[in-house]
Short mmCIF file of N, CA and C in Angstrom, two decimals:
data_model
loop_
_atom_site.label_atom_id
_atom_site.label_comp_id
_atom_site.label_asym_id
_atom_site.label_seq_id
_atom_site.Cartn_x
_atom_site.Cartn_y
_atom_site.Cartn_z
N UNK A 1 -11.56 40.88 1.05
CA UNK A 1 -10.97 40.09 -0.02
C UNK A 1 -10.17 38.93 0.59
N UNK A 2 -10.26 37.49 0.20
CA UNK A 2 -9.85 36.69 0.56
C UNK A 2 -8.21 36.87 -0.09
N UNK A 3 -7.55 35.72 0.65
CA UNK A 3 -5.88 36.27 0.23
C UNK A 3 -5.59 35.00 -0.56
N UNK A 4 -4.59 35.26 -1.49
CA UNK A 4 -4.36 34.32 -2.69
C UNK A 4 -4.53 32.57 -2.58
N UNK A 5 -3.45 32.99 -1.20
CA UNK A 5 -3.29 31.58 -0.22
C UNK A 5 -4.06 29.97 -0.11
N UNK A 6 -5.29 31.01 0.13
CA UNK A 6 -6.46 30.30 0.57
C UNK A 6 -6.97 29.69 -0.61
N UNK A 7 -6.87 30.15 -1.41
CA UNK A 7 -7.39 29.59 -3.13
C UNK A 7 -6.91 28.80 -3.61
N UNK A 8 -5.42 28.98 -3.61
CA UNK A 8 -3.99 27.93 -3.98
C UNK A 8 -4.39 26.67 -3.17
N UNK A 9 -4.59 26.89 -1.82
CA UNK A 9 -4.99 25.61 -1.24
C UNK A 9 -6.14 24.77 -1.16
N UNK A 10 -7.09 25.35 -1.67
CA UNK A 10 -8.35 25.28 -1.93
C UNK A 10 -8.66 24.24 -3.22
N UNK A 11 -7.59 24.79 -4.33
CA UNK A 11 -7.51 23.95 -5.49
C UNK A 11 -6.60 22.87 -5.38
N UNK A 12 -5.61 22.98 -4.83
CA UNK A 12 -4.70 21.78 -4.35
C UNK A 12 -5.63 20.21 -3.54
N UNK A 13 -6.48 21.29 -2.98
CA UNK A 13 -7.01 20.12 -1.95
C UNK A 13 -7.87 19.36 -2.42
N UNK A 14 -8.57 19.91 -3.42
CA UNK A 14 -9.83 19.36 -4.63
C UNK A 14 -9.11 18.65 -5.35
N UNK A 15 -7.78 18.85 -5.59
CA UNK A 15 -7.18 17.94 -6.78
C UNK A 15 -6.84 16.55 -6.27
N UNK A 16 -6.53 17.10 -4.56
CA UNK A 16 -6.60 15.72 -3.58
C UNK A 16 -7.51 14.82 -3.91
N UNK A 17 -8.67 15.56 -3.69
CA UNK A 17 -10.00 14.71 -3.18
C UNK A 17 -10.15 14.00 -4.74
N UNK A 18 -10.49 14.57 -5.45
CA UNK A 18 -10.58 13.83 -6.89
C UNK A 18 -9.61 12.90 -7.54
N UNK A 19 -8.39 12.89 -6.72
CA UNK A 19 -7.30 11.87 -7.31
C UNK A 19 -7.60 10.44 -5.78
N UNK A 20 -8.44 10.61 -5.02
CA UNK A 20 -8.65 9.41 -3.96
C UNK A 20 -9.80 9.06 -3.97
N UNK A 21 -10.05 7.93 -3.93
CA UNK A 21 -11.41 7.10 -3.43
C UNK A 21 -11.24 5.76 -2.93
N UNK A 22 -12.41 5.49 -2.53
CA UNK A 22 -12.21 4.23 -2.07
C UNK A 22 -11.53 2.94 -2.90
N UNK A 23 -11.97 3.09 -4.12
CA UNK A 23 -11.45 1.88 -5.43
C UNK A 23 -9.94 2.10 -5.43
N UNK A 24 -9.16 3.39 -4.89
CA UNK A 24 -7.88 3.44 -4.77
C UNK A 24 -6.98 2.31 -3.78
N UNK A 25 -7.54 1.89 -2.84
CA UNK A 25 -7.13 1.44 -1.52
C UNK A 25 -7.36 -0.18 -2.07
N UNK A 26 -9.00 0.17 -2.31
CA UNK A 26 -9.72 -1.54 -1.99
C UNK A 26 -9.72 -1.44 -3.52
N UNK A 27 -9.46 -2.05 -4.32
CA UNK A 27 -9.85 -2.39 -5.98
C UNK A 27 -11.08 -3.33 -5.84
N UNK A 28 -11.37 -3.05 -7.20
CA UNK A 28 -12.44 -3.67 -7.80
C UNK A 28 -12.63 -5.35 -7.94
N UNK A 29 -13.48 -6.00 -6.93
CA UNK A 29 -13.97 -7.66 -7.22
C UNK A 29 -13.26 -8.20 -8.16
N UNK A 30 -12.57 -8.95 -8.86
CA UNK A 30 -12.55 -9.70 -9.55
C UNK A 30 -13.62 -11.49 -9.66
N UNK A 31 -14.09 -11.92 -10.19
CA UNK A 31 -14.26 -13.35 -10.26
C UNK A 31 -13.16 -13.91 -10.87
N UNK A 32 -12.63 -15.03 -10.09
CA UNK A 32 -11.89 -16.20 -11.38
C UNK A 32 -12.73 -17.42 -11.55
N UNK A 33 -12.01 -17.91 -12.65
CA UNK A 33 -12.76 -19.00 -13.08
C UNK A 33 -13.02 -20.12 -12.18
N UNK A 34 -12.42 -20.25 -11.54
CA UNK A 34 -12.70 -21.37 -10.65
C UNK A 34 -13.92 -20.89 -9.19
N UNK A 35 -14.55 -20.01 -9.64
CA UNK A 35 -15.59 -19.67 -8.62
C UNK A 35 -15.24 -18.28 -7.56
N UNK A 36 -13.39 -18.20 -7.18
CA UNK A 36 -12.76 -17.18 -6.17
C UNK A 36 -13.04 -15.99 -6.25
N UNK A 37 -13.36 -15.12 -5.61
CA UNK A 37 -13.50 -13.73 -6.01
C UNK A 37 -12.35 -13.38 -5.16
N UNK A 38 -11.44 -12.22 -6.27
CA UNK A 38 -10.06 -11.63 -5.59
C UNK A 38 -10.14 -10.33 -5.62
N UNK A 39 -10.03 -9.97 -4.62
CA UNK A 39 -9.81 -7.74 -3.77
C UNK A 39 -8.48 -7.93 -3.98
N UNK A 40 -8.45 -6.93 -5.08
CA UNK A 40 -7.17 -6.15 -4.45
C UNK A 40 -6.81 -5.24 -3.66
N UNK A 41 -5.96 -5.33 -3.09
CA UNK A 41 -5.87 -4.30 -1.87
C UNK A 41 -3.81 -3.46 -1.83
N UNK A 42 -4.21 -2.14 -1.95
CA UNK A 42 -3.18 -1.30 -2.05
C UNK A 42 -2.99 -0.08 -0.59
N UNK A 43 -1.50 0.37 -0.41
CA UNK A 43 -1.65 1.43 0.33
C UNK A 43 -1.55 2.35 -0.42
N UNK A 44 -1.87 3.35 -0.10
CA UNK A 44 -1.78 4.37 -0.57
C UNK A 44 -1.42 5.45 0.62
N UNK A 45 -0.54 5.99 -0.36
CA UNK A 45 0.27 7.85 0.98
C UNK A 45 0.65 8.72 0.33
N UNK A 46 0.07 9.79 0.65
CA UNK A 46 -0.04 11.42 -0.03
C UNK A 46 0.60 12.08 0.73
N UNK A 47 1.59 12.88 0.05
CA UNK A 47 2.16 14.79 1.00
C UNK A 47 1.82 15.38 0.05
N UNK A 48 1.39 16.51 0.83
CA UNK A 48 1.12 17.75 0.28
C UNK A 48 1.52 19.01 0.89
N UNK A 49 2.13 19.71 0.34
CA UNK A 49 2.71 21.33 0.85
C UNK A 49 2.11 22.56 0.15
N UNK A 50 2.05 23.51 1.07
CA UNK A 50 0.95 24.99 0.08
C UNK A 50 2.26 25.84 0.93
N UNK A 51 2.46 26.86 0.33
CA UNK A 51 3.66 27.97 0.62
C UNK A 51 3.24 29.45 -0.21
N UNK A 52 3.23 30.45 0.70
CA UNK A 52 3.42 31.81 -0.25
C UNK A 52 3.36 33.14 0.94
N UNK A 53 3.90 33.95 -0.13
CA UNK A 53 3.69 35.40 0.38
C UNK A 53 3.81 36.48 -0.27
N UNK A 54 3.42 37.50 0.71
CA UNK A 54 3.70 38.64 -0.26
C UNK A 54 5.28 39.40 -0.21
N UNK A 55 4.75 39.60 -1.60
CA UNK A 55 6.86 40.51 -1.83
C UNK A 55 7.00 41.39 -1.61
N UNK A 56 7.66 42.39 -0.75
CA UNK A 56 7.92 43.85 -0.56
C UNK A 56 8.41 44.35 -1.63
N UNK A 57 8.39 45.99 -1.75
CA UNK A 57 8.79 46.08 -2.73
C UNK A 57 9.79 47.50 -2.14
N UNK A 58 10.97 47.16 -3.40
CA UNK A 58 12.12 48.46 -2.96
C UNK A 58 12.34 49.56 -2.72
N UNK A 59 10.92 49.85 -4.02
CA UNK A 59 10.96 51.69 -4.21
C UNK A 59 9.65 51.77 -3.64
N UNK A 60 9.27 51.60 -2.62
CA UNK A 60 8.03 51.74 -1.91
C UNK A 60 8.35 52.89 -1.33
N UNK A 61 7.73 53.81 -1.09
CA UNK A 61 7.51 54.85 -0.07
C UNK A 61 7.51 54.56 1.55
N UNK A 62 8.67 54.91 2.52
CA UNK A 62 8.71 54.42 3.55
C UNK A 62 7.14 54.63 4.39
N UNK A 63 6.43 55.52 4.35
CA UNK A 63 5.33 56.49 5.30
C UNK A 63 3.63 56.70 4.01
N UNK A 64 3.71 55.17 3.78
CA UNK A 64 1.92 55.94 2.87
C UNK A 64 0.65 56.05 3.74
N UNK A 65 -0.11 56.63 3.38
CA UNK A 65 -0.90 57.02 4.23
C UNK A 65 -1.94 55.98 3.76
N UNK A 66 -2.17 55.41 2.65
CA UNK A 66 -3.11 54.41 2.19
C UNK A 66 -1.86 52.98 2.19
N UNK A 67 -2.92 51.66 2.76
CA UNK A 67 -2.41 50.76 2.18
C UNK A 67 -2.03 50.05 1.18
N UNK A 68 -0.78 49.22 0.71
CA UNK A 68 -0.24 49.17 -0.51
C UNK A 68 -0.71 47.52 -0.59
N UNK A 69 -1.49 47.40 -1.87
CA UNK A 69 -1.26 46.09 -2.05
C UNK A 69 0.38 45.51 -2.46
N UNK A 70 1.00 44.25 -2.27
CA UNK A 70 2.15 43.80 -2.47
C UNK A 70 1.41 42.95 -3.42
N UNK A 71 2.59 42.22 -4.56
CA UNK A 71 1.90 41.37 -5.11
C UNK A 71 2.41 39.60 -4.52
N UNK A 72 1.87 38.91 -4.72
CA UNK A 72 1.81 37.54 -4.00
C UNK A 72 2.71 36.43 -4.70
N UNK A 73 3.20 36.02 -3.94
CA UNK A 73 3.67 34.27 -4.65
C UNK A 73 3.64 33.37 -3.83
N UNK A 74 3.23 32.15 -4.59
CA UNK A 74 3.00 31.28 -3.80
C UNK A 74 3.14 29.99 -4.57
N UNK A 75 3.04 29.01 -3.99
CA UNK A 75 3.05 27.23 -4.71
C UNK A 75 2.47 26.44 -4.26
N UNK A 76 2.40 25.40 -4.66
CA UNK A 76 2.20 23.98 -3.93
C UNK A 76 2.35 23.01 -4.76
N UNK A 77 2.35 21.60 -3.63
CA UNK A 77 2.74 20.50 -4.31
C UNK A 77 2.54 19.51 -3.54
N UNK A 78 2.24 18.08 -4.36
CA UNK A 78 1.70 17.05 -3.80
C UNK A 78 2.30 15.77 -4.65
N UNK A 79 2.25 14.70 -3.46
CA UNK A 79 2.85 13.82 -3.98
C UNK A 79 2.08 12.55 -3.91
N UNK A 80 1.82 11.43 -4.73
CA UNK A 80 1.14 9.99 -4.11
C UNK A 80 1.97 9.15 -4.68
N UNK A 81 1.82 8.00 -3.88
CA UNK A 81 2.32 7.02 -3.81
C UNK A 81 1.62 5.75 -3.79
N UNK A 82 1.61 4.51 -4.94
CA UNK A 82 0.15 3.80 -4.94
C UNK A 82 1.44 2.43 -4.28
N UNK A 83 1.14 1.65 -3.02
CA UNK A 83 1.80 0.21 -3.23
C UNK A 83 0.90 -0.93 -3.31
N UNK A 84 0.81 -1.72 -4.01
CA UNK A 84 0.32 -3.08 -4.06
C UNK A 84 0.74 -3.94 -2.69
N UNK A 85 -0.40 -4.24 -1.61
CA UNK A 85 0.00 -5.08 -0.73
C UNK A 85 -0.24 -6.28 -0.86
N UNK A 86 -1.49 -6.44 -1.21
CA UNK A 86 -1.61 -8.29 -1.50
C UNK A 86 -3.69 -8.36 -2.31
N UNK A 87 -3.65 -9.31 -2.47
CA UNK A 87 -4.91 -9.42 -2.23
C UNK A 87 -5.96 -10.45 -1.58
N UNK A 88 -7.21 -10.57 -1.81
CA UNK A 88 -8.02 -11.05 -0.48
C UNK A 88 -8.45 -11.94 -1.78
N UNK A 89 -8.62 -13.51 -1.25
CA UNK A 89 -9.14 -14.52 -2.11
C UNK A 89 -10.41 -14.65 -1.13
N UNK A 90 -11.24 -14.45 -1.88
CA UNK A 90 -12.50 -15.30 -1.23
C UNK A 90 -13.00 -16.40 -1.74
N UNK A 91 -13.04 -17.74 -1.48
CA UNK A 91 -13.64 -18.77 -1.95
C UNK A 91 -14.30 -19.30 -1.49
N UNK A 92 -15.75 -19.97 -1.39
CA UNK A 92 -16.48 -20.50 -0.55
C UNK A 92 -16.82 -19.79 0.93
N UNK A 93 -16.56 -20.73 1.74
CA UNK A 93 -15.89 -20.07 3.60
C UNK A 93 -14.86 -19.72 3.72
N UNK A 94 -14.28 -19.41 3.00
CA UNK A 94 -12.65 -19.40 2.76
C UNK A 94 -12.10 -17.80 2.40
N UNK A 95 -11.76 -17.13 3.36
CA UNK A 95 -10.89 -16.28 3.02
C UNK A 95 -9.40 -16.20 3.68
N UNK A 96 -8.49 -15.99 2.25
CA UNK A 96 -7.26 -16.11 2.44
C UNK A 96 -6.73 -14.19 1.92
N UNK A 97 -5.21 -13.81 2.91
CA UNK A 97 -4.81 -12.97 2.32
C UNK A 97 -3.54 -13.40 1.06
N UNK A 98 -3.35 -13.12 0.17
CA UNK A 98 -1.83 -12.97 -0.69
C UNK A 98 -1.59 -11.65 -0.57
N UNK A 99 -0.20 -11.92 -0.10
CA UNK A 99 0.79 -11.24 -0.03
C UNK A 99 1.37 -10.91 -1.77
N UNK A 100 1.56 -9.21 -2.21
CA UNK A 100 1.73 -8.61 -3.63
C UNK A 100 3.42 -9.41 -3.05
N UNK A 101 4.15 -8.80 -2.12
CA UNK A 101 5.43 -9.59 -2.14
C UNK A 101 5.94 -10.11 -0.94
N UNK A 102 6.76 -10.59 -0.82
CA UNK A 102 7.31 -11.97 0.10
C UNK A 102 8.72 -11.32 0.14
N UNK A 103 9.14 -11.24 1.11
CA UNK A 103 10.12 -10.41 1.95
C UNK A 103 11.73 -11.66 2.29
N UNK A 104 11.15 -12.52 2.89
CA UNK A 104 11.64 -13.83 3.26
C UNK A 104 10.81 -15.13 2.99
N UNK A 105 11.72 -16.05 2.91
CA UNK A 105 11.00 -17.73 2.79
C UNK A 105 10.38 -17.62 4.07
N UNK A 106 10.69 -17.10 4.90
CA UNK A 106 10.50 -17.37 6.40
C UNK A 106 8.58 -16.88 6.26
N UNK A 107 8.42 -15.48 6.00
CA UNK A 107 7.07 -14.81 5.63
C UNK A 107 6.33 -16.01 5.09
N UNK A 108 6.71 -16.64 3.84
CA UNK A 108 6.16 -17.22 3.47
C UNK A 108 5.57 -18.68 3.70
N UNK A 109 5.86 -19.30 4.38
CA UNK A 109 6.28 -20.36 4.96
C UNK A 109 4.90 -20.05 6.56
N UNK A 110 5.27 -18.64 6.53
CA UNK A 110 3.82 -18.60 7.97
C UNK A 110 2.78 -18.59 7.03
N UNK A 111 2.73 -17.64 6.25
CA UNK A 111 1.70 -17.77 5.47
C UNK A 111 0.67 -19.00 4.76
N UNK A 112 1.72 -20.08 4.49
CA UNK A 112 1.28 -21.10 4.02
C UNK A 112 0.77 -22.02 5.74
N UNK A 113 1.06 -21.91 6.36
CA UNK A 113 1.10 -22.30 7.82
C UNK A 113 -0.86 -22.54 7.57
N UNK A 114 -1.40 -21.77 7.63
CA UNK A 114 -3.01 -22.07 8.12
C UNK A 114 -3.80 -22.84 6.51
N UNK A 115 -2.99 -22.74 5.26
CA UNK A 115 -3.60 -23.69 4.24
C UNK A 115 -3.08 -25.06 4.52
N UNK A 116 -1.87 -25.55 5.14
CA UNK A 116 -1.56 -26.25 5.39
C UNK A 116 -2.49 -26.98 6.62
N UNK A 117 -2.77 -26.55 7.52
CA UNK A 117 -3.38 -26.98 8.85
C UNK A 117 -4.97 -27.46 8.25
N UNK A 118 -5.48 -26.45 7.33
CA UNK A 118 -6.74 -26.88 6.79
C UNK A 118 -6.85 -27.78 5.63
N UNK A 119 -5.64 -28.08 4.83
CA UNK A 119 -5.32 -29.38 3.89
C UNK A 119 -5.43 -30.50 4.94
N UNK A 120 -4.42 -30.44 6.16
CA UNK A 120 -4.51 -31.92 7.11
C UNK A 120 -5.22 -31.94 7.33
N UNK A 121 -6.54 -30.74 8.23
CA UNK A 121 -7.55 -31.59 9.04
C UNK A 121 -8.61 -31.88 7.68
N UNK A 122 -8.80 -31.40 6.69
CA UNK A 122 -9.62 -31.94 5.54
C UNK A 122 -9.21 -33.70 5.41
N UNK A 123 -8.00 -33.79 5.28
CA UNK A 123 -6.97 -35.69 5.24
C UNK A 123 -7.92 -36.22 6.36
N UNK A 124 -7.33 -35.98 7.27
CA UNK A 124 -7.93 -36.29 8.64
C UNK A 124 -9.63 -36.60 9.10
N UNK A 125 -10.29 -35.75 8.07
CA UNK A 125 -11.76 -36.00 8.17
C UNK A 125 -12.49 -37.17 7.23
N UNK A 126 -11.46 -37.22 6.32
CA UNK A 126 -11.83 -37.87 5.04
C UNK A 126 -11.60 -39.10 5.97
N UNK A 127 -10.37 -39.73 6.36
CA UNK A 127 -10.03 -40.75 6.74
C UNK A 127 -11.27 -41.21 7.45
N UNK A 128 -11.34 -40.33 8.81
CA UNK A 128 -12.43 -40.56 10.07
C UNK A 128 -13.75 -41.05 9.75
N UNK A 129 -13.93 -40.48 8.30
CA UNK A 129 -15.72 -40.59 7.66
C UNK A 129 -15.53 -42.01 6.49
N UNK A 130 -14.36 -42.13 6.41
CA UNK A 130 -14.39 -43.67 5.30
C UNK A 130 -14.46 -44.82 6.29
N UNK A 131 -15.33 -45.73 5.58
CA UNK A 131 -15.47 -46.97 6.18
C UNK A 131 -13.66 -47.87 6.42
N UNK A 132 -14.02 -48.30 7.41
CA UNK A 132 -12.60 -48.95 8.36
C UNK A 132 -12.20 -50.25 7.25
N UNK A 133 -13.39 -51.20 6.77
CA UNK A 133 -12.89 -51.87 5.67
C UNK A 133 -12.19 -51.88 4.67
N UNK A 134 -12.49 -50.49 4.10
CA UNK A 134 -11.45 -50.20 2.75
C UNK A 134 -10.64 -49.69 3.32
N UNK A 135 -10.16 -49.48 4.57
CA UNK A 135 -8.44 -48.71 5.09
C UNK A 135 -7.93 -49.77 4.93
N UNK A 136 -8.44 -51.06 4.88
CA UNK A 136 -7.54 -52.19 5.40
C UNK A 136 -7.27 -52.98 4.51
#
């Protein structure tokens, strides 16, 4: 006979598996209107605890000659936790992360750092490829 234990944890762990999947972590595509497709993207972190035993009992007979079943207790419990980290813009050749939140101006400010570098050299190309007459 298997012992209570094993069952308790057995169903705990199924309730795991059926409360996670992948769409938990990575969400579902979005399109926006302007062509972008946006991932959302979350962490996710689970505890889980299983606990039990059996109870002695008072008026037991010190000396039986057959073994006594005891009867069992036991629990468990689990916890999740869903956070929103940011999500993934895809546009064109273009993938960017957003950040769900911004900590400091400072964070943000790197972040904008590589749309910025690819706004100038876009300036910069435009200039290089227009005829020198109309600069002037």
């Amino acid at each position: 006979m298997e012992h209570p234990i094993g069952e308790l944890m057995q169903t705990a762990m199924s309730s795991i598996k059926d409360m996670v999947d992948v769409n938990t972590v990575i969400g579902d595509p979005v399109t926006a209107a302007g062509g972008a497709t946006i991932i959302p993207i979350s962490k996710v972190s689970f505890g889980y605890v299983t606990a039990g035993g059996d109870l002695t009992c008072q008026d037991r007979p010190r000396h039986t000659p057959e073994p006594v079943d005891f009867p069992f207790a036991g629990g468990s419990g689990a916890g999740v936790s869903v956070q929103p980290v940011g999500f993934l813009v895809v546009s064109g050749d273009n993938v960017r992360m957003l950040p769900a939140q911004c900590h400091t101006v400072a964070d943000r400010v790197v972040e904008l750092i590589p749309t910025v570098i690819e706004d100038v050299k876009g300036m910069l190309q435009k200039n290089d490829s227009a005829d020198p007459q109309t600069l002037m």
